[in-house]
Amino acid sequence: MDISQEAIDLIIAWEVAGGERELARSLYDRRYTHPHWPGNEASGLTIGIGYDLRHQTNNFEGDWKMRLSALPVPDAYDRLRAYLGVGGSRAAERATRDISIPWDDAMIVFRIRRLPSYIDLAKSAFPGVDTLGPHAWGALTSLVYNCGTKTKDKPLKKKAYDSIRAAIAARSIRGVADGIREMKAFHTAATPEIARGLHRRRDAEAALVMRTWILEAGEVVKPNLSVA
């Protein structure tokens, strides 16, 4: 079993288009083919489908070297490599605006290179989530894709993640959804605009978890998965 297509669409929608999957391709082509900075302190220069160079130091070469080297800008790979592990800025955006990454390249790296690793990371961070169905697993993959797994010196994030783990152990679908929503307390440190977007994404993930009760075929999932 893998994560659901709905979960994959959710990740793409929120990484590119503020939750609107049908707008993702057109918005990417208009705004995000060039490296960009989301504007928050935690993020670095970002390319592709939410590929944050600040947090991908160990993966960048394998994920992007071949594709960036094939772009019309011959030094794209080396120039972007300079932004690994550092915070983003508007100056970094301006310095790389001549680099353009096509949608197809962005999607290939996302689907083939990065998504499988995040699916596994979610399973590792939240043991047993793979037994709750593809929607719950996919929602937590989205959470990890967006927020990572580290909780050191982040008590509110740790509290939410611990709640999710406890809910998985109890096989409580509603508990998993509630744990995701607990992350909103952690997001209050962000600017109001960014926090609103993060809160909406957590709500979308929680709603997807609750759909665990409905399989793609329209059948009710086995009732041993508690919604209490």
PDB file of C-alpha atoms in Angstrom:
ATOM      1  CA  MET A   1       0.000   0.000   0.000  1.00  0.00           C
ATOM      2  CA  ASP A   2       1.182   3.517  -0.789  1.00  0.00           C
ATOM      3  CA  ILE A   3      -0.252   6.947  -0.091  1.00  0.00           C
ATOM      4  CA  SER A   4      -3.375   8.010  -1.958  1.00  0.00           C
ATOM      5  CA  GLN A   5      -3.498  10.102  -5.111  1.00  0.00           C
ATOM      6  CA  GLU A   6      -5.548  12.609  -3.129  1.00  0.00           C
ATOM      7  CA  ALA A   7      -2.615  13.006  -0.767  1.00  0.00           C
ATOM      8  CA  ILE A   8      -0.179  13.523  -3.633  1.00  0.00           C
ATOM      9  CA  ASP A   9      -2.494  16.138  -5.131  1.00  0.00           C
ATOM     10  CA  LEU A  10      -2.781  17.822  -1.728  1.00  0.00           C
ATOM     11  CA  ILE A  11       0.993  18.161  -1.424  1.00  0.00           C
ATOM     12  CA  ILE A  12       1.340  19.593  -4.930  1.00  0.00           C
ATOM     13  CA  ALA A  13      -1.602  21.948  -4.376  1.00  0.00           C
ATOM     14  CA  TRP A  14      -0.180  23.384  -1.163  1.00  0.00           C
ATOM     15  CA  GLU A  15       3.438  23.540  -2.268  1.00  0.00           C
ATOM     16  CA  VAL A  16       2.534  25.443  -5.431  1.00  0.00           C
ATOM     17  CA  ALA A  17      -0.962  26.918  -5.399  1.00  0.00           C
ATOM     18  CA  GLY A  18      -2.222  27.580  -1.877  1.00  0.00           C
ATOM     19  CA  GLY A  19      -4.296  24.419  -1.863  1.00  0.00           C
ATOM     20  CA  GLU A  20      -5.838  24.724  -5.339  1.00  0.00           C
ATOM     21  CA  ARG A  21      -4.647  21.658  -7.258  1.00  0.00           C
ATOM     22  CA  GLU A  22      -6.287  22.652 -10.540  1.00  0.00           C
ATOM     23  CA  LEU A  23      -4.295  25.897 -10.532  1.00  0.00           C
ATOM     24  CA  ALA A  24      -0.932  24.335  -9.716  1.00  0.00           C
ATOM     25  CA  ARG A  25       0.436  23.973 -13.256  1.00  0.00           C
ATOM     26  CA  SER A  26      -0.592  27.408 -14.496  1.00  0.00           C
ATOM     27  CA  LEU A  27       0.574  29.111 -11.305  1.00  0.00           C
ATOM     28  CA  TYR A  28       3.893  27.296 -11.411  1.00  0.00           C
ATOM     29  CA  ASP A  29       4.454  28.418 -14.997  1.00  0.00           C
ATOM     30  CA  ARG A  30       3.640  32.030 -14.081  1.00  0.00           C
ATOM     31  CA  ARG A  31       5.428  32.371 -10.736  1.00  0.00           C
ATOM     32  CA  TYR A  32       7.622  29.489  -9.747  1.00  0.00           C
ATOM     33  CA  THR A  33       9.724  28.367 -12.686  1.00  0.00           C
ATOM     34  CA  HIS A  34      12.422  30.655 -11.286  1.00  0.00           C
ATOM     35  CA  PRO A  35      14.004  30.091  -7.863  1.00  0.00           C
ATOM     36  CA  HIS A  36      11.994  31.879  -5.199  1.00  0.00           C
ATOM     37  CA  TRP A  37      11.993  32.533  -1.471  1.00  0.00           C
ATOM     38  CA  PRO A  38       8.712  31.989   0.442  1.00  0.00           C
ATOM     39  CA  GLY A  39       9.570  34.908   2.707  1.00  0.00           C
ATOM     40  CA  ASN A  40       9.888  33.213   6.088  1.00  0.00           C
ATOM     41  CA  GLU A  41      12.989  32.809   8.231  1.00  0.00           C
ATOM     42  CA  ALA A  42      12.870  29.005   8.205  1.00  0.00           C
ATOM     43  CA  SER A  43      13.066  28.706   4.419  1.00  0.00           C
ATOM     44  CA  GLY A  44      15.825  29.000   1.895  1.00  0.00           C
ATOM     45  CA  LEU A  45      15.768  29.571  -1.833  1.00  0.00           C
ATOM     46  CA  THR A  46      13.187  27.150  -3.230  1.00  0.00           C
ATOM     47  CA  ILE A  47      12.885  25.451  -6.613  1.00  0.00           C
ATOM     48  CA  GLY A  48      10.551  22.914  -8.186  1.00  0.00           C
ATOM     49  CA  ILE A  49       7.720  21.545  -6.037  1.00  0.00           C
ATOM     50  CA  GLY A  50       8.619  23.061  -2.689  1.00  0.00           C
ATOM     51  CA  TYR A  51      12.260  21.969  -2.913  1.00  0.00           C
ATOM     52  CA  ASP A  52      13.902  24.101  -0.230  1.00  0.00           C
ATOM     53  CA  LEU A  53      17.648  24.365  -0.817  1.00  0.00           C
ATOM     54  CA  ARG A  54      18.241  25.233   2.823  1.00  0.00           C
ATOM     55  CA  HIS A  55      17.085  21.772   3.878  1.00  0.00           C
ATOM     56  CA  GLN A  56      18.239  19.575   0.981  1.00  0.00           C
ATOM     57  CA  THR A  57      22.025  19.815   1.186  1.00  0.00           C
ATOM     58  CA  ASN A  58      22.593  16.063   1.114  1.00  0.00           C
ATOM     59  CA  ASN A  59      20.115  15.345  -1.687  1.00  0.00           C
ATOM     60  CA  PHE A  60      20.651  18.191  -4.112  1.00  0.00           C
ATOM     61  CA  GLU A  61      23.313  16.662  -6.331  1.00  0.00           C
ATOM     62  CA  GLY A  62      21.467  13.393  -6.891  1.00  0.00           C
ATOM     63  CA  ASP A  63      18.121  15.093  -7.341  1.00  0.00           C
ATOM     64  CA  TRP A  64      19.044  17.977  -9.607  1.00  0.00           C
ATOM     65  CA  LYS A  65      22.547  17.914 -11.108  1.00  0.00           C
ATOM     66  CA  MET A  66      21.594  16.130 -14.328  1.00  0.00           C
ATOM     67  CA  ARG A  67      18.467  18.209 -14.951  1.00  0.00           C
ATOM     68  CA  LEU A  68      19.971  21.568 -14.060  1.00  0.00           C
ATOM     69  CA  SER A  69      23.043  20.842 -16.178  1.00  0.00           C
ATOM     70  CA  ALA A  70      20.744  20.343 -19.186  1.00  0.00           C
ATOM     71  CA  LEU A  71      19.148  23.784 -18.866  1.00  0.00           C
ATOM     72  CA  PRO A  72      20.033  26.616 -21.292  1.00  0.00           C
ATOM     73  CA  VAL A  73      21.821  28.388 -18.421  1.00  0.00           C
ATOM     74  CA  PRO A  74      24.986  26.251 -18.255  1.00  0.00           C
ATOM     75  CA  ASP A  75      26.044  27.135 -14.708  1.00  0.00           C
ATOM     76  CA  ALA A  76      22.596  26.734 -13.106  1.00  0.00           C
ATOM     77  CA  TYR A  77      23.629  23.784 -10.957  1.00  0.00           C
ATOM     78  CA  ASP A  78      26.748  25.415  -9.538  1.00  0.00           C
ATOM     79  CA  ARG A  79      24.991  28.697  -8.860  1.00  0.00           C
ATOM     80  CA  LEU A  80      22.084  27.088  -7.031  1.00  0.00           C
ATOM     81  CA  ARG A  81      24.442  24.864  -5.070  1.00  0.00           C
ATOM     82  CA  ALA A  82      25.786  28.035  -3.442  1.00  0.00           C
ATOM     83  CA  TYR A  83      22.431  28.446  -1.676  1.00  0.00           C
ATOM     84  CA  LEU A  84      22.413  25.040   0.001  1.00  0.00           C
ATOM     85  CA  GLY A  85      22.005  25.196   3.764  1.00  0.00           C
ATOM     86  CA  VAL A  86      21.434  28.951   3.969  1.00  0.00           C
ATOM     87  CA  GLY A  87      18.390  31.149   4.445  1.00  0.00           C
ATOM     88  CA  GLY A  88      16.683  32.697   1.469  1.00  0.00           C
ATOM     89  CA  SER A  89      16.413  36.349   0.521  1.00  0.00           C
ATOM     90  CA  ARG A  90      15.024  38.605  -2.177  1.00  0.00           C
ATOM     91  CA  ALA A  91      18.615  39.198  -3.266  1.00  0.00           C
ATOM     92  CA  ALA A  92      18.990  35.462  -3.891  1.00  0.00           C
ATOM     93  CA  GLU A  93      15.843  35.532  -6.013  1.00  0.00           C
ATOM     94  CA  ARG A  94      17.204  38.388  -8.107  1.00  0.00           C
ATOM     95  CA  ALA A  95      20.576  36.690  -8.527  1.00  0.00           C
ATOM     96  CA  THR A  96      18.983  33.526  -9.955  1.00  0.00           C
ATOM     97  CA  ARG A  97      16.023  34.883 -11.909  1.00  0.00           C
ATOM     98  CA  ASP A  98      17.581  33.874 -15.232  1.00  0.00           C
ATOM     99  CA  ILE A  99      17.305  30.200 -14.201  1.00  0.00           C
ATOM    100  CA  SER A 100      14.020  28.605 -15.258  1.00  0.00           C
ATOM    101  CA  ILE A 101      13.017  25.056 -14.296  1.00  0.00           C
ATOM    102  CA  PRO A 102      10.237  23.533 -16.439  1.00  0.00           C
ATOM    103  CA  TRP A 103       7.198  21.963 -14.775  1.00  0.00           C
ATOM    104  CA  ASP A 104       8.036  18.522 -16.152  1.00  0.00           C
ATOM    105  CA  ASP A 105      11.483  18.569 -14.531  1.00  0.00           C
ATOM    106  CA  ALA A 106       9.997  19.778 -11.256  1.00  0.00           C
ATOM    107  CA  MET A 107       7.412  16.983 -11.269  1.00  0.00           C
ATOM    108  CA  ILE A 108       9.932  14.267 -12.116  1.00  0.00           C
ATOM    109  CA  VAL A 109      12.169  15.256  -9.217  1.00  0.00           C
ATOM    110  CA  PHE A 110       9.138  15.456  -6.926  1.00  0.00           C
ATOM    111  CA  ARG A 111       7.520  12.154  -7.911  1.00  0.00           C
ATOM    112  CA  ILE A 112      10.602  10.004  -8.492  1.00  0.00           C
ATOM    113  CA  ARG A 113      13.249  11.472  -6.205  1.00  0.00           C
ATOM    114  CA  ARG A 114      11.703  13.285  -3.238  1.00  0.00           C
ATOM    115  CA  LEU A 115       8.184  11.967  -2.632  1.00  0.00           C
ATOM    116  CA  PRO A 116       9.230   8.333  -1.993  1.00  0.00           C
ATOM    117  CA  SER A 117      11.725   9.466   0.634  1.00  0.00           C
ATOM    118  CA  TYR A 118       9.095  11.566   2.411  1.00  0.00           C
ATOM    119  CA  ILE A 119       6.635   8.682   2.359  1.00  0.00           C
ATOM    120  CA  ASP A 120       9.259   6.561   4.113  1.00  0.00           C
ATOM    121  CA  LEU A 121      10.134   9.431   6.458  1.00  0.00           C
ATOM    122  CA  ALA A 122       6.504   9.773   7.538  1.00  0.00           C
ATOM    123  CA  LYS A 123       6.362   6.036   8.220  1.00  0.00           C
ATOM    124  CA  SER A 124       9.530   6.278  10.303  1.00  0.00           C
ATOM    125  CA  ALA A 125       8.422   9.376  12.216  1.00  0.00           C
ATOM    126  CA  PHE A 126       4.948   7.997  12.883  1.00  0.00           C
ATOM    127  CA  PRO A 127       5.287   4.216  13.320  1.00  0.00           C
ATOM    128  CA  GLY A 128       2.195   2.301  12.285  1.00  0.00           C
ATOM    129  CA  VAL A 129       0.708   5.028  10.090  1.00  0.00           C
ATOM    130  CA  ASP A 130       0.943   2.700   7.093  1.00  0.00           C
ATOM    131  CA  THR A 131      -1.643   0.452   8.768  1.00  0.00           C
ATOM    132  CA  LEU A 132      -4.247   3.229   8.901  1.00  0.00           C
ATOM    133  CA  GLY A 133      -4.716   3.554   5.160  1.00  0.00           C
ATOM    134  CA  PRO A 134      -3.351   5.646   2.285  1.00  0.00           C
ATOM    135  CA  HIS A 135      -5.181   8.863   3.244  1.00  0.00           C
ATOM    136  CA  ALA A 136      -3.789   9.009   6.795  1.00  0.00           C
ATOM    137  CA  TRP A 137      -0.311   8.028   5.620  1.00  0.00           C
ATOM    138  CA  GLY A 138      -0.513  10.590   2.844  1.00  0.00           C
ATOM    139  CA  ALA A 139      -1.691  13.374   5.150  1.00  0.00           C
ATOM    140  CA  LEU A 140       1.268  12.780   7.450  1.00  0.00           C
ATOM    141  CA  THR A 141       3.573  12.651   4.434  1.00  0.00           C
ATOM    142  CA  SER A 142       2.288  16.132   3.583  1.00  0.00           C
ATOM    143  CA  LEU A 143       2.922  17.254   7.164  1.00  0.00           C
ATOM    144  CA  VAL A 144       6.490  15.949   7.098  1.00  0.00           C
ATOM    145  CA  TYR A 145       7.092  17.404   3.614  1.00  0.00           C
ATOM    146  CA  ASN A 146       6.058  20.802   4.942  1.00  0.00           C
ATOM    147  CA  CYS A 147       7.381  20.729   8.515  1.00  0.00           C
ATOM    148  CA  GLY A 148      10.052  18.040   8.720  1.00  0.00           C
ATOM    149  CA  THR A 149      10.461  15.654  11.643  1.00  0.00           C
ATOM    150  CA  LYS A 150      12.828  17.436  14.037  1.00  0.00           C
ATOM    151  CA  THR A 151      11.221  18.559  17.291  1.00  0.00           C
ATOM    152  CA  LYS A 152      14.250  19.476  19.418  1.00  0.00           C
ATOM    153  CA  ASP A 153      13.698  22.862  21.096  1.00  0.00           C
ATOM    154  CA  LYS A 154      10.213  22.969  19.531  1.00  0.00           C
ATOM    155  CA  PRO A 155       7.889  21.971  22.385  1.00  0.00           C
ATOM    156  CA  LEU A 156       4.624  22.766  20.610  1.00  0.00           C
ATOM    157  CA  LYS A 157       5.635  20.743  17.571  1.00  0.00           C
ATOM    158  CA  LYS A 158       6.781  17.878  19.793  1.00  0.00           C
ATOM    159  CA  LYS A 159       3.442  17.920  21.621  1.00  0.00           C
ATOM    160  CA  ALA A 160       1.527  17.664  18.345  1.00  0.00           C
ATOM    161  CA  TYR A 161       3.739  14.899  16.969  1.00  0.00           C
ATOM    162  CA  ASP A 162       3.482  12.950  20.233  1.00  0.00           C
ATOM    163  CA  SER A 163      -0.311  13.258  20.060  1.00  0.00           C
ATOM    164  CA  ILE A 164      -0.282  11.871  16.533  1.00  0.00           C
ATOM    165  CA  ARG A 165       1.909   8.940  17.556  1.00  0.00           C
ATOM    166  CA  ALA A 166      -0.350   8.149  20.500  1.00  0.00           C
ATOM    167  CA  ALA A 167      -3.407   8.267  18.249  1.00  0.00           C
ATOM    168  CA  ILE A 168      -1.795   5.899  15.752  1.00  0.00           C
ATOM    169  CA  ALA A 169      -0.964   3.483  18.563  1.00  0.00           C
ATOM    170  CA  ALA A 170      -4.617   3.640  19.650  1.00  0.00           C
ATOM    171  CA  ARG A 171      -5.773   3.334  16.027  1.00  0.00           C
ATOM    172  CA  SER A 172      -7.795   6.516  16.435  1.00  0.00           C
ATOM    173  CA  ILE A 173      -8.403   8.234  13.117  1.00  0.00           C
ATOM    174  CA  ARG A 174      -9.936  11.272  14.793  1.00  0.00           C
ATOM    175  CA  GLY A 175      -6.971  11.450  17.148  1.00  0.00           C
ATOM    176  CA  VAL A 176      -4.566  11.620  14.202  1.00  0.00           C
ATOM    177  CA  ALA A 177      -6.619  14.423  12.643  1.00  0.00           C
ATOM    178  CA  ASP A 178      -6.730  16.293  15.956  1.00  0.00           C
ATOM    179  CA  GLY A 179      -2.970  15.878  16.349  1.00  0.00           C
ATOM    180  CA  ILE A 180      -2.393  17.461  12.960  1.00  0.00           C
ATOM    181  CA  ARG A 181      -4.582  20.395  13.978  1.00  0.00           C
ATOM    182  CA  GLU A 182      -2.514  20.780  17.162  1.00  0.00           C
ATOM    183  CA  MET A 183       0.300  21.963  14.897  1.00  0.00           C
ATOM    184  CA  LYS A 184      -1.566  25.259  14.528  1.00  0.00           C
ATOM    185  CA  ALA A 185      -0.238  26.301  17.932  1.00  0.00           C
ATOM    186  CA  PHE A 186       3.300  25.811  16.621  1.00  0.00           C
ATOM    187  CA  HIS A 187       2.560  27.913  13.541  1.00  0.00           C
ATOM    188  CA  THR A 188       1.498  30.987  15.519  1.00  0.00           C
ATOM    189  CA  ALA A 189       5.160  32.045  15.567  1.00  0.00           C
ATOM    190  CA  ALA A 190       4.948  32.726  11.823  1.00  0.00           C
ATOM    191  CA  THR A 191       3.708  35.979  10.322  1.00  0.00           C
ATOM    192  CA  PRO A 192      -0.114  36.197  10.237  1.00  0.00           C
ATOM    193  CA  GLU A 193      -0.273  35.635   6.475  1.00  0.00           C
ATOM    194  CA  ILE A 194       2.005  32.596   6.538  1.00  0.00           C
ATOM    195  CA  ALA A 195       0.265  31.225   9.646  1.00  0.00           C
ATOM    196  CA  ARG A 196      -3.123  31.415   7.921  1.00  0.00           C
ATOM    197  CA  GLY A 197      -1.839  29.351   5.026  1.00  0.00           C
ATOM    198  CA  LEU A 198      -0.261  26.792   7.348  1.00  0.00           C
ATOM    199  CA  HIS A 199      -3.465  26.518   9.370  1.00  0.00           C
ATOM    200  CA  ARG A 200      -5.475  25.884   6.211  1.00  0.00           C
ATOM    201  CA  ARG A 201      -3.018  23.205   5.097  1.00  0.00           C
ATOM    202  CA  ARG A 202      -3.288  21.452   8.474  1.00  0.00           C
ATOM    203  CA  ASP A 203      -7.085  21.545   8.158  1.00  0.00           C
ATOM    204  CA  ALA A 204      -6.853  20.017   4.675  1.00  0.00           C
ATOM    205  CA  GLU A 205      -4.564  17.256   5.958  1.00  0.00           C
ATOM    206  CA  ALA A 206      -6.864  16.545   8.899  1.00  0.00           C
ATOM    207  CA  ALA A 207      -9.862  16.370   6.568  1.00  0.00           C
ATOM    208  CA  LEU A 208      -8.012  13.877   4.379  1.00  0.00           C
ATOM    209  CA  VAL A 209      -7.265  11.732   7.436  1.00  0.00           C
ATOM    210  CA  MET A 210     -10.967  11.632   8.281  1.00  0.00           C
ATOM    211  CA  ARG A 211     -11.634  10.314   4.783  1.00  0.00           C
ATOM    212  CA  THR A 212      -9.820   7.148   5.852  1.00  0.00           C
ATOM    213  CA  TRP A 213     -13.295   5.815   6.551  1.00  0.00           C
ATOM    214  CA  ILE A 214     -14.064   5.897   2.844  1.00  0.00           C
ATOM    215  CA  LEU A 215     -11.997   3.829   0.456  1.00  0.00           C
ATOM    216  CA  GLU A 216     -11.524   4.898  -3.153  1.00  0.00           C
ATOM    217  CA  ALA A 217     -14.074   2.215  -4.063  1.00  0.00           C
ATOM    218  CA  GLY A 218     -16.619   3.871  -1.788  1.00  0.00           C
ATOM    219  CA  GLU A 219     -16.595   1.144   0.853  1.00  0.00           C
ATOM    220  CA  VAL A 220     -16.385   1.763   4.588  1.00  0.00           C
ATOM    221  CA  VAL A 221     -13.043   0.884   6.142  1.00  0.00           C
ATOM    222  CA  LYS A 222     -12.991  -1.908   8.726  1.00  0.00           C
ATOM    223  CA  PRO A 223     -14.581  -0.562  11.919  1.00  0.00           C
ATOM    224  CA  ASN A 224     -11.634  -1.375  14.195  1.00  0.00           C
ATOM    225  CA  LEU A 225     -10.247   2.051  13.242  1.00  0.00           C
ATOM    226  CA  SER A 226     -11.741   4.191  15.991  1.00  0.00           C
ATOM    227  CA  VAL A 227     -12.947   7.729  15.333  1.00  0.00           C
ATOM    228  CA  ALA A 228     -13.451   8.322  19.040  1.00  0.00           C
TER     229      ALA A 228
END
